[in-house]
Coordinates of C-alpha atoms in Angstrom, one line a residue:
M1 CA 132.4 56.0 130.0
F2 CA 133.8 59.1 129.5
S3 CA 131.9 59.4 126.2
K4 CA 128.5 59.1 127.6
L5 CA 129.6 61.6 130.7
A6 CA 130.4 64.4 127.9
I7 CA 127.1 63.8 125.8
L8 CA 125.1 63.7 129.1
V9 CA 126.5 67.2 129.8
S10 CA 125.5 68.1 126.1
L11 CA 122.3 67.2 126.3
L12 CA 122.5 69.1 129.7
L13 CA 123.4 71.9 128.3
T14 CA 120.9 72.0 125.4
S15 CA 118.0 72.2 127.4
S16 CA 119.2 74.7 129.6
F17 CA 122.0 77.4 127.3
G18 CA 120.4 76.2 124.2
A19 CA 120.5 79.1 121.5
T20 CA 117.5 78.4 119.8
D21 CA 116.9 82.0 117.9
D22 CA 117.2 81.3 114.2
N23 CA 119.1 84.5 113.7
F24 CA 121.2 84.2 116.6
G25 CA 125.2 85.4 116.5
F26 CA 127.8 87.2 118.0
I27 CA 131.0 89.6 117.3
Y28 CA 134.2 89.8 119.2
H29 CA 136.5 92.4 118.8
G30 CA 139.5 90.9 120.7
F31 CA 138.4 88.7 123.8
Q32 CA 139.3 90.6 126.6
S33 CA 135.3 90.7 127.6
A34 CA 134.6 86.9 126.3
K35 CA 136.6 85.0 128.9
P36 CA 133.0 83.4 130.9
I37 CA 131.3 83.1 127.4
L38 CA 134.4 81.4 125.4
D39 CA 135.5 78.1 126.6
V40 CA 139.0 76.8 127.0
D41 CA 141.2 74.0 127.2
G42 CA 144.4 72.3 127.2
I43 CA 147.0 75.1 126.0
A44 CA 144.6 77.4 124.4
N45 CA 144.5 81.1 126.8
F46 CA 144.0 85.4 126.3
T47 CA 146.4 87.0 126.3
A48 CA 146.4 90.4 128.3
N49 CA 145.7 92.6 125.0
G50 CA 142.6 90.4 124.7
L51 CA 144.5 87.9 121.8
L52 CA 142.7 84.2 121.8
Q53 CA 145.8 82.1 122.2
L54 CA 145.2 78.1 120.6
T55 CA 148.7 77.2 121.4
N56 CA 152.1 78.3 122.8
E57 CA 155.9 77.2 122.6
T58 CA 155.2 74.1 124.2
P59 CA 155.5 71.0 122.2
V60 CA 153.3 68.0 121.6
E61 CA 149.9 70.1 122.9
K62 CA 146.8 71.1 121.9
G63 CA 144.4 73.9 122.3
H64 CA 140.5 74.4 122.2
A65 CA 138.8 77.7 122.5
F66 CA 134.3 77.0 121.9
Y67 CA 131.2 79.4 122.7
S68 CA 130.5 77.9 125.9
H69 CA 126.4 78.0 125.1
P70 CA 125.2 75.0 121.8
I71 CA 123.5 76.5 118.9
S72 CA 120.9 75.5 117.0
F73 CA 122.0 74.4 113.8
K74 CA 118.1 72.1 113.0
N75 CA 114.9 71.6 113.9
S76 CA 114.8 68.4 114.5
S77 CA 117.3 65.5 114.1
N78 CA 116.3 64.6 111.2
G79 CA 115.8 67.7 109.9
T80 CA 118.0 70.0 107.0
A81 CA 120.7 72.0 108.3
F82 CA 120.4 75.5 108.5
S83 CA 122.6 78.3 106.8
F84 CA 125.2 80.4 108.3
S85 CA 128.2 82.4 108.2
T86 CA 131.4 83.0 110.1
T87 CA 134.4 85.5 109.4
F88 CA 137.3 85.8 111.8
V89 CA 141.3 87.1 111.7
F90 CA 143.6 84.9 112.5
G91 CA 147.5 85.0 112.8
I92 CA 150.0 82.4 113.1
Q93 CA 153.9 82.8 114.3
S94 CA 156.5 80.3 113.7
Q95 CA 159.7 80.5 115.4
N96 CA 161.9 79.1 112.4
R97 CA 160.7 80.7 109.4
I98 CA 161.4 78.0 107.4
L99 CA 159.6 75.1 108.7
S100 CA 156.7 75.7 110.5
G101 CA 154.3 73.9 113.5
H102 CA 151.1 72.5 112.4
G103 CA 148.2 74.4 111.6
M104 CA 144.6 75.3 113.2
A105 CA 141.1 75.0 112.3
F106 CA 137.5 76.7 112.5
V107 CA 135.6 73.8 113.7
I108 CA 131.6 72.4 114.7
A109 CA 131.7 70.0 116.8
P110 CA 128.7 68.1 118.2
T111 CA 130.3 68.0 122.1
L112 CA 131.8 71.3 124.1
G113 CA 135.9 70.6 123.7
L114 CA 137.3 67.2 122.0
P115 CA 138.7 65.3 124.4
F116 CA 139.7 62.3 123.0
A117 CA 141.7 64.8 120.2
L118 CA 145.4 64.0 119.7
P119 CA 147.7 67.2 119.3
S120 CA 150.6 67.5 116.5
Q121 CA 149.0 66.2 112.6
Y122 CA 145.2 65.7 114.1
L123 CA 145.3 69.1 114.8
G124 CA 143.2 68.6 118.0
L125 CA 140.3 67.1 116.0
F126 CA 140.7 63.6 116.3
N127 CA 142.9 60.5 116.9
D128 CA 144.2 57.5 115.3
S129 CA 141.3 55.6 115.8
N130 CA 137.5 57.8 115.1
N131 CA 140.0 59.9 112.4
G132 CA 137.3 59.4 109.2
N133 CA 134.5 57.8 111.2
A134 CA 130.8 58.9 110.4
S135 CA 129.8 59.5 114.0
N136 CA 131.9 62.3 115.1
H137 CA 129.7 64.4 112.9
L138 CA 132.7 67.3 113.1
F139 CA 132.9 69.6 110.5
A140 CA 136.2 71.7 110.1
V141 CA 137.7 74.3 107.7
E142 CA 141.8 73.7 108.4
L143 CA 145.0 76.3 108.3
D144 CA 147.3 73.9 107.7
S145 CA 151.5 74.4 107.7
I146 CA 152.9 71.0 107.2
E147 CA 152.1 68.3 104.8
N148 CA 151.1 65.1 106.4
K149 CA 150.7 62.8 103.3
E150 CA 148.9 59.8 105.6
F151 CA 145.9 62.5 105.0
N152 CA 146.9 63.5 101.6
D153 CA 148.1 67.1 101.9
I154 CA 148.7 68.8 98.6
N155 CA 151.5 71.2 100.4
D156 CA 152.4 72.3 103.2
N157 CA 150.7 75.8 102.7
H158 CA 147.2 74.7 102.1
V159 CA 143.5 75.0 103.1
G160 CA 140.8 72.1 103.5
I161 CA 136.8 71.3 104.3
D162 CA 137.5 68.5 106.3
I163 CA 133.7 66.1 107.4
N164 CA 134.5 63.9 109.6
G165 CA 138.6 63.2 109.2
L166 CA 141.5 65.0 108.2
K167 CA 141.5 63.4 104.8
S168 CA 140.0 66.9 103.1
E169 CA 137.2 66.4 101.1
I170 CA 138.7 69.6 99.2
S171 CA 141.4 71.6 99.1
N172 CA 143.9 74.7 97.3
S173 CA 146.9 76.4 97.9
A174 CA 146.4 79.2 100.8
G175 CA 145.7 82.7 98.5
Y176 CA 143.0 84.2 97.2
H177 CA 141.9 86.2 93.7
D178 CA 142.7 89.4 93.0
N179 CA 139.2 91.5 92.4
E180 CA 140.6 93.7 90.0
T181 CA 142.9 91.2 87.6
G182 CA 141.3 88.4 88.7
L183 CA 144.6 86.8 89.8
F184 CA 145.7 84.3 92.0
T185 CA 148.0 85.4 94.5
S186 CA 149.6 83.2 97.2
L187 CA 149.4 84.0 100.9
L188 CA 152.0 82.5 103.4
L189 CA 150.1 81.0 106.3
A190 CA 152.8 80.7 108.7
G191 CA 154.1 83.9 107.9
G192 CA 153.2 85.9 111.0
Q193 CA 151.0 88.3 109.2
R194 CA 147.5 89.1 110.1
M195 CA 144.5 87.0 107.5
Q196 CA 140.7 86.8 107.8
V197 CA 138.6 83.8 106.7
W198 CA 135.2 84.0 105.6
V199 CA 133.3 80.2 106.0
E200 CA 129.6 80.2 104.6
Y201 CA 127.2 77.5 103.9
N202 CA 124.0 77.9 102.0
G203 CA 121.3 75.0 103.7
E204 CA 118.7 76.0 100.8
E205 CA 122.0 75.4 98.3
K206 CA 123.9 73.1 100.0
Q207 CA 127.2 75.2 99.1
I208 CA 130.4 75.7 101.2
N209 CA 132.4 78.4 100.5
V210 CA 135.7 79.2 102.3
T211 CA 137.3 82.9 101.3
L212 CA 140.7 83.7 102.0
A213 CA 142.2 87.4 101.9
P214 CA 145.2 89.3 103.6
F215 CA 144.0 91.4 106.5
K216 CA 142.2 94.8 105.3
S217 CA 142.1 94.0 101.5
G218 CA 138.4 93.3 101.9
K219 CA 136.7 90.4 100.9
P220 CA 137.2 88.6 97.3
S221 CA 134.1 87.9 94.9
N222 CA 135.6 84.7 94.5
P223 CA 135.9 81.7 97.0
L224 CA 139.1 80.0 97.4
L225 CA 137.2 76.4 97.8
S226 CA 134.0 76.0 97.1
L227 CA 131.9 72.7 97.6
S228 CA 128.6 71.0 97.0
R229 CA 127.7 69.3 100.2
D230 CA 124.9 68.9 102.7
L231 CA 125.7 69.2 105.9
S232 CA 122.3 67.8 106.9
P233 CA 123.6 64.5 107.9
I234 CA 126.6 65.7 109.4
F235 CA 125.1 68.0 112.0
N236 CA 123.6 67.1 115.2
K237 CA 120.1 69.3 115.9
I238 CA 122.6 70.9 118.3
M239 CA 126.6 71.9 117.9
F240 CA 128.9 73.9 119.2
V241 CA 131.4 76.3 117.1
G242 CA 135.0 77.4 118.2
F243 CA 138.5 76.4 117.3
S244 CA 141.0 73.9 117.9
S245 CA 144.9 73.4 117.3
S246 CA 147.9 71.6 117.8
T247 CA 152.0 71.6 118.1
G248 CA 154.7 69.0 117.2
S249 CA 158.1 68.8 117.3
L250 CA 158.0 72.0 115.2
L251 CA 156.5 75.0 117.4
A252 CA 154.5 77.5 116.4
S253 CA 152.1 80.4 118.5
H254 CA 148.1 80.5 116.6
Y255 CA 146.2 83.5 117.1
V256 CA 142.6 84.2 116.8
L257 CA 142.2 88.2 117.1
G258 CA 138.4 88.9 116.4
W259 CA 135.3 86.2 115.3
S260 CA 132.2 87.2 114.1
F261 CA 129.5 84.6 114.1
K262 CA 125.8 84.6 112.5
M263 CA 122.7 82.0 112.1
N264 CA 120.8 82.3 109.2
G265 CA 122.4 85.5 107.7
Q266 CA 125.5 87.3 106.8
A267 CA 128.2 87.5 109.8
E268 CA 128.4 90.9 110.7
K269 CA 131.3 92.7 109.6
L270 CA 134.3 92.8 112.1
A271 CA 135.7 96.3 112.6
L272 CA 139.5 95.7 111.3
S273 CA 140.9 98.6 113.4
Q274 CA 139.5 98.0 116.9
L275 CA 141.4 94.1 116.9
P276 CA 144.3 93.4 118.8
K277 CA 147.7 93.5 117.2
L278 CA 149.9 90.1 117.2
P279 CA 152.9 90.3 119.8
R280 CA 156.6 91.0 118.4
I281 CA 158.6 88.2 117.4
G282 CA 162.2 88.7 118.2
P283 CA 164.4 92.2 119.1
K284 CA 162.4 95.3 117.9
P285 CA 162.8 96.1 114.7
K286 CA 165.2 99.3 114.5
S287 CA 162.9 102.2 113.1
K288 CA 163.4 103.3 109.9
F289 CA 164.5 106.8 110.7
L290 CA 167.3 105.5 112.8
T291 CA 168.7 103.5 110.1
I292 CA 167.7 105.1 107.0
G293 CA 166.5 108.9 107.8
L294 CA 168.9 109.7 110.6
P295 CA 172.4 108.5 108.3
V296 CA 170.4 110.4 105.2
I297 CA 169.8 113.3 107.0
F298 CA 173.8 113.7 108.9
V299 CA 174.9 113.0 105.1
S300 CA 172.6 115.7 103.6
L301 CA 173.7 118.1 106.5
T302 CA 177.5 116.7 105.6
L303 CA 177.0 117.9 102.1
A304 CA 175.5 120.8 103.0
A305 CA 178.0 122.2 105.5
V306 CA 180.8 121.6 102.9
S307 CA 179.0 123.5 100.4
G308 CA 178.8 125.9 102.2
V309 CA 182.3 126.3 103.3
V310 CA 183.5 125.4 99.9
Y311 CA 180.5 128.9 98.8
V312 CA 181.8 130.9 101.3
I313 CA 185.6 130.0 100.2
R314 CA 184.8 130.5 96.2
R315 CA 183.1 133.9 97.5
K316 CA 185.9 135.4 99.3
R317 CA 188.4 134.1 96.4
K318 CA 185.9 136.0 94.3
F319 CA 185.9 139.2 96.0
A320 CA 189.6 139.0 97.9
E321 CA 191.3 142.4 97.8
V322 CA 195.2 143.2 98.0
L323 CA 195.4 145.6 100.8
K324 CA 198.9 146.7 101.8
D325 CA 199.5 148.8 105.6
W326 CA 199.8 151.4 103.1
E327 CA 196.9 152.1 101.8
L328 CA 195.1 152.3 104.6
E329 CA 195.5 156.2 104.6
Y330 CA 193.5 156.0 101.7
G331 CA 190.2 154.2 103.2
P332 CA 188.1 156.6 102.2
H333 CA 188.6 156.5 98.7
R334 CA 189.3 152.6 98.7
F335 CA 185.6 150.3 97.5
K336 CA 184.6 147.6 97.8
Y337 CA 185.1 144.7 94.9
K338 CA 182.0 143.4 95.7
D339 CA 180.1 146.5 95.6
L340 CA 181.7 147.4 92.3
Y341 CA 181.4 143.5 91.5
F342 CA 176.7 143.9 91.8
A343 CA 177.2 147.3 90.7
T344 CA 178.6 146.3 87.3
K345 CA 175.9 143.3 87.4
G346 CA 179.6 141.0 87.2
F347 CA 181.1 143.0 85.0
R348 CA 178.8 142.1 82.5
E349 CA 179.1 142.9 78.6
T350 CA 175.6 144.2 78.7
E351 CA 177.4 147.0 80.6
L352 CA 180.0 147.8 78.8
L353 CA 181.2 151.1 77.8
G354 CA 184.2 150.8 76.1
S355 CA 188.2 150.4 76.3
G356 CA 189.8 153.5 78.3
G357 CA 193.6 154.2 79.0
F358 CA 194.6 150.9 80.6
G359 CA 191.9 149.1 80.1
R360 CA 187.7 148.5 80.1
V361 CA 185.0 150.7 81.1
Y362 CA 182.1 149.1 82.7
R363 CA 178.9 151.2 83.5
G364 CA 177.5 150.8 86.8
V365 CA 174.9 151.8 90.0
L366 CA 176.1 151.9 93.4
R367 CA 173.1 149.5 95.6
N368 CA 173.7 151.8 98.6
S369 CA 173.6 155.6 97.4
K370 CA 171.8 155.3 93.9
L371 CA 175.1 156.9 92.5
E372 CA 175.7 155.7 89.0
I373 CA 179.3 155.2 88.0
A374 CA 182.0 154.0 85.5
V375 CA 184.6 151.3 86.6
K376 CA 187.9 150.9 84.6
R377 CA 189.5 147.9 84.9
V378 CA 192.8 148.4 85.0
S379 CA 196.1 145.7 84.6
H380 CA 198.9 145.8 87.1
E381 CA 201.8 146.1 84.7
S382 CA 201.8 150.0 85.3
R383 CA 204.8 152.0 83.9
Q384 CA 204.7 153.3 87.5
G385 CA 204.8 152.3 90.6
M386 CA 201.8 150.7 92.2
R387 CA 202.3 153.2 95.4
E388 CA 203.0 156.5 93.7
F389 CA 199.8 155.4 91.1
V390 CA 197.6 154.7 93.9
A391 CA 198.5 158.1 95.6
E392 CA 198.6 160.4 92.6
I393 CA 194.7 157.9 92.0
V394 CA 193.8 159.5 95.5
S395 CA 195.5 163.2 95.0
I396 CA 193.2 163.2 91.5
G397 CA 190.2 162.2 93.8
H398 CA 190.1 165.6 96.2
L399 CA 190.3 167.8 92.4
R400 CA 186.6 169.7 91.6
H401 CA 186.8 170.8 88.3
R402 CA 184.2 171.6 85.9
N403 CA 186.9 170.3 82.9
L404 CA 188.0 167.0 84.9
L405 CA 185.8 164.2 85.7
Q406 CA 186.1 163.5 89.1
L407 CA 187.5 160.3 90.7
L408 CA 185.5 158.8 93.2
G409 CA 188.1 156.2 94.4
Y410 CA 189.8 152.9 93.6
C411 CA 190.1 148.8 94.1
R412 CA 192.9 146.9 94.0
R413 CA 193.0 142.9 93.6
K414 CA 194.4 140.1 91.7
G415 CA 196.6 141.6 89.4
E416 CA 194.4 145.1 88.2
L417 CA 193.1 148.4 89.4
L418 CA 189.5 149.3 89.5
L419 CA 188.8 152.9 88.5
V420 CA 186.1 154.6 90.0
R421 CA 184.2 158.2 88.7
P422 CA 180.7 159.0 88.4
I423 CA 178.6 159.3 85.0
E424 CA 178.3 163.2 83.5
P425 CA 174.7 163.2 83.0
Q426 CA 175.7 164.9 80.0
T427 CA 177.6 163.2 76.9
P428 CA 179.6 164.6 74.1
T429 CA 177.6 166.4 72.1
E430 CA 178.0 167.2 68.4
E431 CA 179.1 170.2 69.2
T432 CA 181.8 168.1 71.1
V433 CA 183.3 166.0 68.5
I434 CA 182.9 169.2 66.1
L435 CA 185.8 171.3 68.0
V436 CA 188.0 168.5 68.6
E437 CA 187.9 168.1 64.6
W438 CA 188.2 171.8 64.2
V439 CA 191.7 171.9 66.6
F440 CA 192.7 169.3 64.6
G441 CA 191.8 171.2 61.3
F442 CA 194.1 173.9 62.3
W443 CA 196.9 171.5 64.0
S444 CA 197.1 170.0 60.4
E445 CA 197.7 173.7 58.6
G446 CA 200.5 174.3 60.9
K447 CA 198.0 177.0 62.7
I448 CA 196.8 175.1 66.3
I449 CA 196.9 178.7 67.5
E450 CA 193.7 180.4 65.9
A451 CA 191.9 176.9 67.2
R452 CA 192.0 179.1 70.6
D453 CA 188.6 180.2 72.0
P454 CA 187.6 183.5 71.0
K455 CA 186.4 184.7 74.3
L456 CA 190.1 184.8 75.3
G457 CA 190.9 187.8 73.2
T458 CA 194.6 188.8 73.6
D459 CA 194.5 187.6 77.3
Y460 CA 197.0 184.0 76.3
V461 CA 200.3 182.4 76.7
A462 CA 200.8 181.5 73.4
E463 CA 203.3 178.6 74.5
E464 CA 200.5 177.4 76.9
L465 CA 198.0 177.7 74.6
E466 CA 199.5 175.5 72.4
L467 CA 200.4 172.9 74.6
V468 CA 196.9 172.4 76.1
L469 CA 195.7 172.2 72.5
K470 CA 198.0 169.8 71.9
L471 CA 197.7 168.1 75.1
G472 CA 193.9 167.9 74.1
L473 CA 194.8 166.1 70.8
M474 CA 197.3 163.5 72.4
C475 CA 194.0 162.0 75.0
S476 CA 191.6 162.1 72.1
H477 CA 193.7 159.8 70.3
S478 CA 192.3 156.2 69.6
E479 CA 194.4 153.8 70.5
P480 CA 194.3 153.4 74.8
A481 CA 198.1 152.8 74.6
A482 CA 199.2 156.0 72.4
R483 CA 197.2 158.1 75.6
P484 CA 199.3 159.5 78.2
S485 CA 198.6 159.0 81.7
M486 CA 197.4 160.6 84.1
R487 CA 200.9 162.0 85.7
Q488 CA 202.2 162.2 82.3
V489 CA 199.1 164.9 81.6
V490 CA 200.5 167.0 84.7
Q491 CA 204.3 166.2 84.0
Y492 CA 203.4 168.2 80.5
L493 CA 201.3 171.4 81.8
E494 CA 203.9 171.9 84.4
K495 CA 207.0 171.5 82.1
D496 CA 208.7 169.0 84.2
A497 CA 208.9 167.1 80.8
P498 CA 208.6 167.9 76.9
L499 CA 205.1 167.2 75.0
P500 CA 206.0 164.7 72.3
E501 CA 206.1 165.8 68.6
L502 CA 202.9 164.8 67.4
S503 CA 202.6 163.6 63.5
A504 CA 199.3 163.0 61.4
L505 CA 200.4 158.8 61.1
E506 CA 199.7 158.9 64.6
I507 CA 196.1 161.0 65.5
S508 CA 193.5 160.5 62.7
D509 CA 190.1 162.4 62.4
C510 CA 188.8 158.5 62.5
G511 CA 190.0 158.4 65.7
L512 CA 189.6 161.4 67.4
K513 CA 186.1 160.4 67.1
F514 CA 185.9 157.5 68.0
A515 CA 188.1 159.0 71.4
H516 CA 185.3 161.4 72.1
S517 CA 182.5 158.8 71.4
E518 CA 183.8 156.2 74.1
G519 CA 183.1 159.1 76.9
F520 CA 185.8 158.2 79.5
D521 CA 189.5 159.8 79.1
D522 CA 191.3 160.9 81.7
F523 CA 191.6 164.4 80.2
V524 CA 188.3 166.2 78.9
G525 CA 189.2 169.6 76.5
S526 CA 189.7 172.8 78.8
F527 CA 186.9 174.3 76.6
P528 CA 184.0 176.2 78.8
S529 CA 181.6 175.5 75.7
L530 CA 182.2 172.1 75.6
M531 CA 180.6 171.5 78.9
G532 CA 177.8 173.7 78.7
M533 CA 178.6 175.8 81.2
A534 CA 178.2 179.7 82.2
S535 CA 179.6 182.3 79.9
W536 CA 182.7 184.4 80.1
T537 CA 180.7 187.0 80.8
S538 CA 178.9 185.7 83.8
I539 CA 182.2 184.2 85.1
A540 CA 183.3 187.5 85.3
D541 CA 180.8 189.2 87.5
S542 CA 180.9 185.6 89.5
I543 CA 185.0 186.8 90.1
L544 CA 183.9 190.3 91.1
S545 CA 181.2 189.7 93.1
V546 CA 183.4 187.6 95.2
V547 CA 186.7 190.7 95.3
A548 CA 183.6 193.1 96.7
V549 CA 182.5 190.6 99.9
L550 CA 186.4 189.9 100.2
S551 CA 187.2 193.5 100.2
R552 CA 184.9 193.5 103.1
G553 CA 186.3 191.0 104.8
E554 CA 182.4 189.0 104.3
I555 CA 183.9 186.1 101.7
L556 CA 181.2 183.9 102.8
E557 CA 178.7 186.1 101.3
A558 CA 179.7 184.6 98.1
R559 CA 179.0 181.1 98.0
D560 CA 176.3 179.4 96.4
V561 CA 172.9 179.9 98.2
K562 CA 172.1 176.1 97.1
L563 CA 174.6 175.1 99.9
G564 CA 172.2 176.8 102.8
T565 CA 174.2 175.7 106.0
D566 CA 175.6 172.1 104.7
Y567 CA 179.6 173.2 104.6
V568 CA 182.8 173.9 106.4
A569 CA 183.7 177.5 106.9
E570 CA 187.3 176.9 106.5
E571 CA 186.8 175.0 103.7
L572 CA 184.7 176.9 101.7
V573 CA 186.5 180.1 102.4
L574 CA 189.8 178.0 101.0
V575 CA 188.1 177.6 98.0
L576 CA 187.2 181.3 97.4
K577 CA 190.5 182.7 97.6
L578 CA 191.8 179.5 95.4
G579 CA 188.9 180.4 92.7
L580 CA 190.5 183.9 93.0
V581 CA 193.9 183.0 92.7
C582 CA 193.3 180.7 89.6
S583 CA 191.4 183.3 88.2
H584 CA 194.1 186.1 88.2
S585 CA 194.7 188.6 84.9
K586 CA 198.0 187.3 84.6
P587 CA 199.1 183.5 84.0
I588 CA 202.2 183.7 85.9
A589 CA 200.5 184.7 89.1
R590 CA 198.4 181.6 88.6
P591 CA 199.2 178.6 90.8
N592 CA 200.5 175.2 88.9
M593 CA 198.4 171.8 89.0
R594 CA 200.4 171.0 91.9
Q595 CA 200.4 173.8 94.1
V596 CA 196.2 173.9 93.3
V597 CA 196.4 170.4 95.0
Q598 CA 198.7 171.0 97.7
Y599 CA 196.4 174.3 99.0
L600 CA 193.4 171.7 98.7
D601 CA 195.0 168.9 101.0
E602 CA 196.8 171.8 103.4
D603 CA 200.2 170.7 102.4
A604 CA 200.7 174.1 101.3
S605 CA 199.5 178.0 102.8
L606 CA 197.4 179.9 100.3
P607 CA 199.1 182.9 99.8
E608 CA 197.1 186.1 101.1

């Protein structure tokens, strides 16, 4: 009785709402607007985001969803079946990743709904009594995820074409043929991933093709299933299209995301980006940024911080200096080691000038002032106390004399002392070497006095002149260890210590040349001609000019005009007067080196 009622309903729908257009078709990107058009029964429903859910977690149930209007598949009951094409995107989510529930199927049936169909292995298509009957007039493409031996299933992950029964006419493991390589790649139907299916029937060639592919990978050229079969005896003139699914003891949810159908033509392509997403199973997966990115960033920042600390510590150790409380009074004459390090390019060998009295000498340029300097690295293993040595260096730094290289300052660190002097723009000339050799020649003959500058005339003390000439030879020795220190030079000049006797074995002509070519010694010979200075006549005229303005009480008028206003009057008066005292015609009236330093440091008053 019920079957007759269903047939009667189908006939009424056919006459009232039948889709008789030969090119009839439809397309759905999600099913939010399809509720009035799609007829659902069983546990099938529509989700809030537009999914067509055929089954849920209810065991042993079935779900159907059919396009509610009948479609003409033939011109007459005895006519030839039309061609059709359909494509849809589906997804099967199973609670158990190892074992899945039953599958789903695309269906073309003679009635709206399948009221006598059973769930579980029957997929909501047939029951145990009508399975395989020719009177069913049913065509289906099953996507089965359970192997049922009673229906001769090939495995638990296959696609099959069913006609009037669940024993597939043809089936194959789920997968696709790659368009580039042609290799077959398997797909897991119940893996929770979206997939797309194409079902096509050519009414003229009587050919059925079924194609499966991953989501958004495009349609493969080679179909998964291809069956030659005339569907004219299977189809009635009016048929219904839709989907069927079922659950058993193992639960799974079956979804359709989008669907396109076309009679006598190619189904319109689905806009995959417009389809809804499958629901998430289980807890939300942790962001890769939190699980991987954040720890990597944290480790990277930690390593960067540690590296930065190590770099700072190494840099501080590299530029560490030794600074005692008693050195603070010499602050203006103390250089930072870092400044000297960069000035000499890290004391690179290419900047090496030679070896001096206590160590090696390097050329450099101060970064701020651009002053070209020479830096001598001196060992701490000195023959004198370090405090006294530094005090002497700072005192020498106050000296300004044409025949003495100015000492700019010092730096002390890690067992070494660094002395800083400006590099003279003029290097020793051949004349310098010749004059030293000339003095050496007279000394060898025992007539060193005759090596004096003839401009001296008779205005000299023989003992002092001999002392200066011999001391000059000692300071020109080729062996740095054989040269006297600055303190010893002062002691010899002040006669606080006797000058050692010279011997031919200690001084050689070759050694003298080497010493002067080095260009950085604690002593420079006291000959005016060595430094290219003014003549004695011009110096005498300058002295007379200073005396003249001094007698008028206008000694500042004797200053060098190049100074402009950049001077301190008291200091300039002191220097001019000290110059006059040092130019006294009688040597005994001239101050010694120690007194000159005391006058300049204002530790003693300059005599009137």
